[in-house]
Short mmCIF file of C-alpha atoms in Angstrom, two decimals:
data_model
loop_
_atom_site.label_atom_id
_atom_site.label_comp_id
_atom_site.label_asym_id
_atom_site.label_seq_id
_atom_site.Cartn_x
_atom_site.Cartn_y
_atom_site.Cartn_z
CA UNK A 1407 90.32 62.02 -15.79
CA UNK A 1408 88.95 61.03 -11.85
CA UNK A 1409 85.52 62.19 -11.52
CA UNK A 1410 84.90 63.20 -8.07
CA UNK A 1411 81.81 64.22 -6.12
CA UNK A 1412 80.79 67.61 -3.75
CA UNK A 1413 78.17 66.79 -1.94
CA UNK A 1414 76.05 69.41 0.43
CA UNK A 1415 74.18 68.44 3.53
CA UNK A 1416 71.11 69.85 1.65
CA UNK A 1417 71.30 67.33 -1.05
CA UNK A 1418 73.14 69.49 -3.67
CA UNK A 1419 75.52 67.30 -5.50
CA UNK A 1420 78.20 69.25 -7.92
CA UNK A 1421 80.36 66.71 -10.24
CA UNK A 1422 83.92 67.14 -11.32
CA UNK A 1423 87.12 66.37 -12.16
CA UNK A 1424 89.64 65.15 -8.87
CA UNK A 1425 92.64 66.47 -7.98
CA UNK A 1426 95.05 66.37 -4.78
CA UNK A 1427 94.88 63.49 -2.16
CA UNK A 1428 91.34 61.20 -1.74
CA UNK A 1429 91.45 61.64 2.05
CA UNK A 1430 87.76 62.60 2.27
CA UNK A 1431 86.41 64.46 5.62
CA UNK A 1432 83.72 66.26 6.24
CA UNK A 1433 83.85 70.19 6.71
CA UNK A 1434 81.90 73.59 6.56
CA UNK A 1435 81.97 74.88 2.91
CA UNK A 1436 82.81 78.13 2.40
CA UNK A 1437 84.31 80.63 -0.14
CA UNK A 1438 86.91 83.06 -0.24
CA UNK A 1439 86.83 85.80 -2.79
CA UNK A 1440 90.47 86.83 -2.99
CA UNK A 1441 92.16 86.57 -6.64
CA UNK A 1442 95.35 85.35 -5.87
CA UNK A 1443 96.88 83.97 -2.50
CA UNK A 1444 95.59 80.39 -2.83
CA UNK A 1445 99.13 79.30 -0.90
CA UNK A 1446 98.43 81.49 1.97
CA UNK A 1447 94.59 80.19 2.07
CA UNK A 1448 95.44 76.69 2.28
CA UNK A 1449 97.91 76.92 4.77
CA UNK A 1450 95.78 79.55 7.01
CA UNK A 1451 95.22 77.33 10.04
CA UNK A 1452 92.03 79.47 10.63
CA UNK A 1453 90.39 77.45 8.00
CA UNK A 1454 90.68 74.19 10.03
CA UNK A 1455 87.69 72.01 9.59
CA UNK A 1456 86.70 73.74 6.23
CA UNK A 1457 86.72 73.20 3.04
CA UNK A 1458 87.65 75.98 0.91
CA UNK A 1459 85.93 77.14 -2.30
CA UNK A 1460 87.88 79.76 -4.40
CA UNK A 1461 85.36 82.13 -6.43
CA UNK A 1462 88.13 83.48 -8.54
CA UNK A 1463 87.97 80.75 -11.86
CA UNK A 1464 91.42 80.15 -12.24
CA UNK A 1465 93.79 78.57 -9.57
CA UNK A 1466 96.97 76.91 -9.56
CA UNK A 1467 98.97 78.92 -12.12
CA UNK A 1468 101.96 79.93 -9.79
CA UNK A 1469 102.25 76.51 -8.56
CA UNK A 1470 103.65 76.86 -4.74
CA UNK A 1471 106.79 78.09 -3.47
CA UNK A 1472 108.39 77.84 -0.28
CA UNK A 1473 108.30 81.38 1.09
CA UNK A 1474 104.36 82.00 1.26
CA UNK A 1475 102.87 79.68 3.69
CA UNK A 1476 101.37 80.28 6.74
CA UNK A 1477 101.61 77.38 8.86
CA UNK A 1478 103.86 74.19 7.73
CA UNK A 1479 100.43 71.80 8.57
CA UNK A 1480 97.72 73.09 6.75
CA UNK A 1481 94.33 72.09 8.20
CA UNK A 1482 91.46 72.57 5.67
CA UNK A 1483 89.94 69.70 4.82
CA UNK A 1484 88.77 70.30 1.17
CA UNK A 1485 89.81 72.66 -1.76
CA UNK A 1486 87.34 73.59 -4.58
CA UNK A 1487 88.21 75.61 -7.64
CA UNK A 1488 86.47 76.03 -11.18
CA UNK A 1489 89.61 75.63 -13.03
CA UNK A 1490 92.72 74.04 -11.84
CA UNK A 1491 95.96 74.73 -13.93
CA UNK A 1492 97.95 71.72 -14.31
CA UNK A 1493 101.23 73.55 -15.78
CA UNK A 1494 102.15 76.50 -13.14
CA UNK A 1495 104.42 79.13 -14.86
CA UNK A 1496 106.17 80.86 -12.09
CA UNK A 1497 110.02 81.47 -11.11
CA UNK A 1498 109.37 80.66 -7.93
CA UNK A 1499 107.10 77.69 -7.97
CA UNK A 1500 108.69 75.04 -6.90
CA UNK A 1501 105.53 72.32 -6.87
CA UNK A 1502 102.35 72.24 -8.38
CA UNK A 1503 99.38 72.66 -6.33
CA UNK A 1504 97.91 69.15 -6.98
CA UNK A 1505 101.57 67.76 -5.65
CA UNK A 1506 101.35 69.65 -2.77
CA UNK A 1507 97.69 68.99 -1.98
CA UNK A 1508 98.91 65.38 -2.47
CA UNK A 1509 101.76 65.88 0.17
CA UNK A 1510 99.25 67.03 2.63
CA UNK A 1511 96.49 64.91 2.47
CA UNK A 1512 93.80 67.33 0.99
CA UNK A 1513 91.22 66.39 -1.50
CA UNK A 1514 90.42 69.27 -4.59
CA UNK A 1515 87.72 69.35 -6.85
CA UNK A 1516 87.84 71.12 -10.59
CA UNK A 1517 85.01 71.55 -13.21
CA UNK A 1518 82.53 72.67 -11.03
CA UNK A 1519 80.11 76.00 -10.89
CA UNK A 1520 81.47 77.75 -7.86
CA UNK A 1521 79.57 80.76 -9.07
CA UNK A 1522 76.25 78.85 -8.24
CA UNK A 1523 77.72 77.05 -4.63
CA UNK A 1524 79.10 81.15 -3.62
CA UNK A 1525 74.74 82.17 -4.62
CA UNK A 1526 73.83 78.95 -2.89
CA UNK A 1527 76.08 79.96 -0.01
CA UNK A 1528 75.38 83.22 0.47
CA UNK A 1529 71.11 82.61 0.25
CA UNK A 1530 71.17 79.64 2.44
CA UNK A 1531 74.55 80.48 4.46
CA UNK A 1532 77.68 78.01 5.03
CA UNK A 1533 76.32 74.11 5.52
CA UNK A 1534 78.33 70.85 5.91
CA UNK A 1535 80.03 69.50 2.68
CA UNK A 1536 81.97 66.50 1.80
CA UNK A 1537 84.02 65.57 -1.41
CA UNK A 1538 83.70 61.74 -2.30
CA UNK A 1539 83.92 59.11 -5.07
CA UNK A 1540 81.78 59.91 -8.70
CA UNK A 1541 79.93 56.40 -7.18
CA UNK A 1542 79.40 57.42 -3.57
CA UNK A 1543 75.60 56.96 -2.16
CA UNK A 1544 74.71 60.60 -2.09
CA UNK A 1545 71.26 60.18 0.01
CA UNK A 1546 73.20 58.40 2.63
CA UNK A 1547 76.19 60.80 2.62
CA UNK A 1548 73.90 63.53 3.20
CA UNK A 1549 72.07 61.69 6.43
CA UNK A 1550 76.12 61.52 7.10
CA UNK A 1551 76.28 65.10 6.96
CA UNK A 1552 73.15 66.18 8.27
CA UNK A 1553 74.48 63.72 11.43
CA UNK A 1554 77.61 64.73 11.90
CA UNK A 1555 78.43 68.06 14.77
CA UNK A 1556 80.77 70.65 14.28
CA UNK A 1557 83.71 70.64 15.32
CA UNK A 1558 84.95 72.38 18.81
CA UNK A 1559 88.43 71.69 19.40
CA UNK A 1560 90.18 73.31 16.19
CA UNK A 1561 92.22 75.22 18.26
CA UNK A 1562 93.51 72.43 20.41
CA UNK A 1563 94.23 71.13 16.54
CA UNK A 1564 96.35 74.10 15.04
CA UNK A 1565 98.08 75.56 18.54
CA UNK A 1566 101.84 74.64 19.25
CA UNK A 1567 102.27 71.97 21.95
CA UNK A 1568 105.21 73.78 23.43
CA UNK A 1569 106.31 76.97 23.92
CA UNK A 1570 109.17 78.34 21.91
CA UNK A 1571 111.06 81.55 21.38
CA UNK A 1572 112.35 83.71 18.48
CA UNK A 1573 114.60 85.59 20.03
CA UNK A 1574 115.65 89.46 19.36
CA UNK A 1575 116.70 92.36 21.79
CA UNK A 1576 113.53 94.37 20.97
CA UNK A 1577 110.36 94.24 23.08
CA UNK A 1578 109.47 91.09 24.80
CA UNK A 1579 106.17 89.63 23.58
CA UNK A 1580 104.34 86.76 24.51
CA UNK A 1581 102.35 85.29 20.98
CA UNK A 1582 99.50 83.19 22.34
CA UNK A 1583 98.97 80.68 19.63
CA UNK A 1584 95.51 79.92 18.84
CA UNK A 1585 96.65 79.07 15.23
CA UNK A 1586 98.48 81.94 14.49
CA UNK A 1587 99.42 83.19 11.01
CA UNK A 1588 103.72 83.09 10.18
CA UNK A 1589 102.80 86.36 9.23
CA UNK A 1590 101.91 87.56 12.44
CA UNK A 1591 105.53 86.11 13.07
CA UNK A 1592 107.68 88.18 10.54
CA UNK A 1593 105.61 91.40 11.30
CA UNK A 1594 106.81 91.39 14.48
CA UNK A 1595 109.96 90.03 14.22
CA UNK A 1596 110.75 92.66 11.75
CA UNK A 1597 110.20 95.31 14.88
CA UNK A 1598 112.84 93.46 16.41
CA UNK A 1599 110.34 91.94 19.07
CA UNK A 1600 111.74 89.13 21.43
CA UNK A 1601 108.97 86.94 20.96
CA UNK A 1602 107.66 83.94 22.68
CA UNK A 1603 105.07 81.92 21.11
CA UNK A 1604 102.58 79.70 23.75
CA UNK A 1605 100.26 77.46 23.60
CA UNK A 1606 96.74 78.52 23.71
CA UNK A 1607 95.74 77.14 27.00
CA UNK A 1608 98.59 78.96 28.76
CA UNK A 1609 97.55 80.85 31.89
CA UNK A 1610 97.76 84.54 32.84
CA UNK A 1611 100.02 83.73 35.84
CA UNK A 1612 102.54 81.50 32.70
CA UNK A 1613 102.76 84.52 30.71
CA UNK A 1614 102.92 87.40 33.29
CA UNK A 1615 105.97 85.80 34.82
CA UNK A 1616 107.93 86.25 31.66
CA UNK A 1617 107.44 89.79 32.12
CA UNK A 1618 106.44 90.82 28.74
CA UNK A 1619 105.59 94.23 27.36
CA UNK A 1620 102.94 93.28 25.55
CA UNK A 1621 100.75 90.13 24.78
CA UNK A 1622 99.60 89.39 20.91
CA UNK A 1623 96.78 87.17 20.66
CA UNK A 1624 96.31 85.41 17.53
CA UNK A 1625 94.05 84.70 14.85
CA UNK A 1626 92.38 81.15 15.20
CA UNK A 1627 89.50 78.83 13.74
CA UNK A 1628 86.39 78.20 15.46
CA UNK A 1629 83.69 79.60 17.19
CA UNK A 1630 85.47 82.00 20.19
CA UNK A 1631 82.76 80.49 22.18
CA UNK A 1632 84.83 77.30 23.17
CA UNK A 1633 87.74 79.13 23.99
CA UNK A 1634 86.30 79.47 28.25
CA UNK A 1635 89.86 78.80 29.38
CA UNK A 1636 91.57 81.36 27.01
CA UNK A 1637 88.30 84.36 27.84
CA UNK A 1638 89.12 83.38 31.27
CA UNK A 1639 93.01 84.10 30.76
CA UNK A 1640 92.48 87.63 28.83
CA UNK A 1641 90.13 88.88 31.88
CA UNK A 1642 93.74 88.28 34.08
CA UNK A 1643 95.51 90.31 32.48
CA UNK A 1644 93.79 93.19 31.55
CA UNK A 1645 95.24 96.15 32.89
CA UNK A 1646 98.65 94.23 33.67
CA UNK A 1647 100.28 94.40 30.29
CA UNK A 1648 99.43 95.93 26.55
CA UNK A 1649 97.11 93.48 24.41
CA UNK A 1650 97.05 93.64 21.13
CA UNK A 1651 94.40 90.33 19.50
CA UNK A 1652 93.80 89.72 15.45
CA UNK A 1653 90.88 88.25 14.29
CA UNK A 1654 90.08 85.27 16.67
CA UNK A 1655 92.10 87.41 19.56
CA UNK A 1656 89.83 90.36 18.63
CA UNK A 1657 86.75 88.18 19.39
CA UNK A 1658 88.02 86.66 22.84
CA UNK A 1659 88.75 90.44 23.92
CA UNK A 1660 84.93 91.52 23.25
CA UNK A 1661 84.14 88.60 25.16
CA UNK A 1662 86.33 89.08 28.14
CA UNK A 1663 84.98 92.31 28.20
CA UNK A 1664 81.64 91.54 28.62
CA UNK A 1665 80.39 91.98 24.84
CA UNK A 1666 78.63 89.36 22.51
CA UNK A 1667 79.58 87.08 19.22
CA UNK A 1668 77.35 86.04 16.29
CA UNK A 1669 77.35 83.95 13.77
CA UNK A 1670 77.87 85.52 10.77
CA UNK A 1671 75.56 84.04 7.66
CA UNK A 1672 78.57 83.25 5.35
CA UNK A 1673 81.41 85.06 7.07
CA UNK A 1674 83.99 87.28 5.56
CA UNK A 1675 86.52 85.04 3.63
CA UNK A 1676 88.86 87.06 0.80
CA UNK A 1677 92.02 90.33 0.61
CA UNK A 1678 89.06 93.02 -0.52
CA UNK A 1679 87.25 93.68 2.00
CA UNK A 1680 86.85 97.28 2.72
CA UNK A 1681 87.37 98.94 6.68
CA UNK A 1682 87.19 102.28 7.40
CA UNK A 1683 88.91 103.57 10.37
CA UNK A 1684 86.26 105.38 12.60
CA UNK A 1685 89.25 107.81 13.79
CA UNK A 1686 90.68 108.74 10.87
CA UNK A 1687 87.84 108.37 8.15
CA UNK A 1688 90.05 106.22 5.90
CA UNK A 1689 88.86 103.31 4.10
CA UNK A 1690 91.42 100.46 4.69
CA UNK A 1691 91.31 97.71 2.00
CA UNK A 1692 91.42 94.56 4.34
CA UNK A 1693 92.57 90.81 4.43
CA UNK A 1694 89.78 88.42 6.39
CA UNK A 1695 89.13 84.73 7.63
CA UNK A 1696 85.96 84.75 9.64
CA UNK A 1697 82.97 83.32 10.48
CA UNK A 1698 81.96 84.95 13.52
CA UNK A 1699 82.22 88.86 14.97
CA UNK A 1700 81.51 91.13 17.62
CA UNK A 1701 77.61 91.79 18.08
CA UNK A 1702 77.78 95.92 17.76
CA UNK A 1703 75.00 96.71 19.92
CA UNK A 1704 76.78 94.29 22.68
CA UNK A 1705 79.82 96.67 23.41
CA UNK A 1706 77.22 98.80 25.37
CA UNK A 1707 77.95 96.30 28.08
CA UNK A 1708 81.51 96.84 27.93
CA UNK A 1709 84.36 99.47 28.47
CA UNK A 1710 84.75 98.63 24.39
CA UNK A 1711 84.36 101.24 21.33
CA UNK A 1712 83.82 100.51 17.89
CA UNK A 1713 87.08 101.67 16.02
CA UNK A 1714 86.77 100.21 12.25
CA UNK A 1715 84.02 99.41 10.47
CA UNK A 1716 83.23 96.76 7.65
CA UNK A 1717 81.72 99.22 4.68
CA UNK A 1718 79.98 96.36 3.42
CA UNK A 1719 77.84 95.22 6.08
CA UNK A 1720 78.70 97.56 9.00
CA UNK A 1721 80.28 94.55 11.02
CA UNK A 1722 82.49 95.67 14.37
CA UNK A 1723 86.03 95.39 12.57
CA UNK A 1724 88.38 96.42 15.48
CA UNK A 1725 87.91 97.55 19.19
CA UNK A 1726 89.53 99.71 21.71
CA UNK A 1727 89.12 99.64 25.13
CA UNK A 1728 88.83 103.05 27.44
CA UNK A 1729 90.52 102.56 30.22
CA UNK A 1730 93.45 99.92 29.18
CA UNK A 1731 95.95 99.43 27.03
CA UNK A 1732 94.00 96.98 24.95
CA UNK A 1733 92.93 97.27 21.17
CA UNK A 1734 92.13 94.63 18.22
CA UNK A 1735 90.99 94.35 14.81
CA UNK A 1736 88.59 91.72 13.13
CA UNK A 1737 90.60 91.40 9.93
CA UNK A 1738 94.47 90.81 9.53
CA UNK A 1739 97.00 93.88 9.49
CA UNK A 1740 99.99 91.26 8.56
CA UNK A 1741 98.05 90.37 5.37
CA UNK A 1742 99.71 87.54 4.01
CA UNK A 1743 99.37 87.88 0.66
CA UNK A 1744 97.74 91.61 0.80
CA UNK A 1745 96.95 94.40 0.71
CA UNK A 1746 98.90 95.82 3.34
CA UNK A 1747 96.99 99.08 4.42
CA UNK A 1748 96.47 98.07 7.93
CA UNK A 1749 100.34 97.10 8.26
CA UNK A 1750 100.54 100.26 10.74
CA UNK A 1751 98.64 98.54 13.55
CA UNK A 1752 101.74 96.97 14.51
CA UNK A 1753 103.65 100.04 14.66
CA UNK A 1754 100.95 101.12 17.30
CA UNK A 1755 101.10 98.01 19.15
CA UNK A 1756 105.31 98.82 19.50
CA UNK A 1757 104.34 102.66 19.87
CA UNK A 1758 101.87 101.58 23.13
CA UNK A 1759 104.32 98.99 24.61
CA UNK A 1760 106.78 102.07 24.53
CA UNK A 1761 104.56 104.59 26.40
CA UNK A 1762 103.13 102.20 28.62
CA UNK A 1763 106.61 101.20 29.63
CA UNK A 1764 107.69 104.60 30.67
#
């Protein structure tokens, strides 16, 4: 078997056995703690620039199929697992995960102690990580890594080109892709929504003169700190149309309204995180992909309230505004592979577009 190297910009270097592609690039490490859904992880274009350890041990067992993904082009740069299984048993699988990774161009790494990376992780937060050769120079890959910048364009990366539509005779709504889940796609196409999916750098005047009843902003990769043009974009049409943003979307909302994003130390990467629901007092088991959130104690400097709440750390998990038709969550209500508690946010995004349209 192909020994192959992780290597962490603080020196850390984890051995194991290779699997996928050898196309080696250099990414932020992080973990996602969800037991199943590998398919959906790798092709959530919110992981662009990462590479992607999975804490559960065993990965690969239902091979891949064609109906879960979430973008065609995945983006991660890296996959790490303890245990890769090298005979999938699934009706639907139609490829292994080590074929596909091959397809796409992503490295993988087996054999190695993710519980000790996730500690490492978590007590030292995300760093820059590279998988490389068993003979690679590991004290000058990690003046590599220590060199190297984040990245700041992911979104230019994962965003359509062009617009398109997906037409239906519902409620017209403009999608602005910042590297938007499919499920975000078939939740609202199964409300029957004529939807219009645009690039990320589309202006307010571009989308209002489609005369939509609402406006879905994505999720997305990166910090929402680069996105100027998009913050800009949201500020134009508040108050003109219903806006309704997931994860990435959420964050350029609190920051068109005036409010603040952090860092988070590790982020919130998994399908088990719990939300409650500050109106209802339900706890909402949650899907999540993020690295950065709305600073709490910011939205005093905005027309925002807190509306969920992450039980685990008391994050900002959705937002509402108080004078227009504008609300978001942190996590994702379309799931994609689970649970689906939160699935009724979109049924209040149709509900809203209704009222305000009378």
């Amino acid at each position: 078997m192909q020994k192959r190297k992780l290597i962490l910009e603080d020196g850390s270097v984890y051995e194991g056995i290779a699997f996928g592609d050898d196309t080696y690039q250099v990414g932020e490490l992080v973990f996602n703690t969800g037991m199943s859904g590998y398919q959906e992880v790798l092709s959530d274009l919110s992981y662009c620039g990462q590479i992607v350890l999975m804490t559960y041990p065993l990965i690969g067992n239902y091979g891949i199929n064609r109906d879960d993904f979430e973008s065609l082009d995945p983006a991660v740069f890296g996959f790490v697992v303890r245990e890769y299984c090298e005979t999938p048993s699934n009706f639907r699988g139609d490829m292994s995960l080590d074929t596909f990774l091959k397809q796409k161009h992503i490295p993988g790494i087996a054999g190695v102690d993710t519980r000790a990376i996730t500690r490492k992780l978590r007590n030292s937060g995300t760093m820059r990580a590279i998988l490389a050769d068993s003979d690679a120079n590991v004290e000058e890959t990690v003046k590599m890594l220590k060199a190297t910048p984040y990245l700041h364009d992911q979104v230019a990366r994962v965003s359509t080109q062009k617009p398109f539509p997906i037409p239906s005779r519902g409620k017209k709504v403009v999608l602005l892709d910042f590297g938007a889940k499919h499920g975000i796609i078939r939740e609202l196409s199964k409300r029957h929504c004529d939807l219009i999916v645009m690039p990320y750098d589309t202006s307010a005047e571009a989308i209002l003169a489609l005369h939509p009843d609402g406006v879905m902003l994505s999720n997305g990769p990166g910090d929402p700190k680069d996105m100027q043009v998009a913050i800009q974009t949201i500020r134009e049409l508040m108050g003109k149309v219903v806006i309704f943003g997931i994860c990435l979307g959420h964050q350029l909302i609190a920051l068109a309204c005036g409010a603040n994003t952090v860092k988070l130390k590790f982020g919130h990467r998994g399908c088990n995180h719990p939300v409650m629901n500050l109106a209802t007092g339900k706890v909402e088991m949650t899907s999540q992909n993020h690295g950065y959130a709305v600073e709490a104690e910011s939205l005093e400097n905005s027309e925002l309230v807190m509306s969920h709440q992450a039980l685990n750390d008391k994050s900002v998990e959705g937002v509402r505004h108080q004078r227009y038709p504008i609300f978001s969550v942190q996590y994702h209500p379309e799931a994609a592979p689970g649970p689906e508690d939160s699935n009724y946010l979109f049924d209040q995004f149709m509900e809203l577009m209704e009222k305000e349209r009378v």
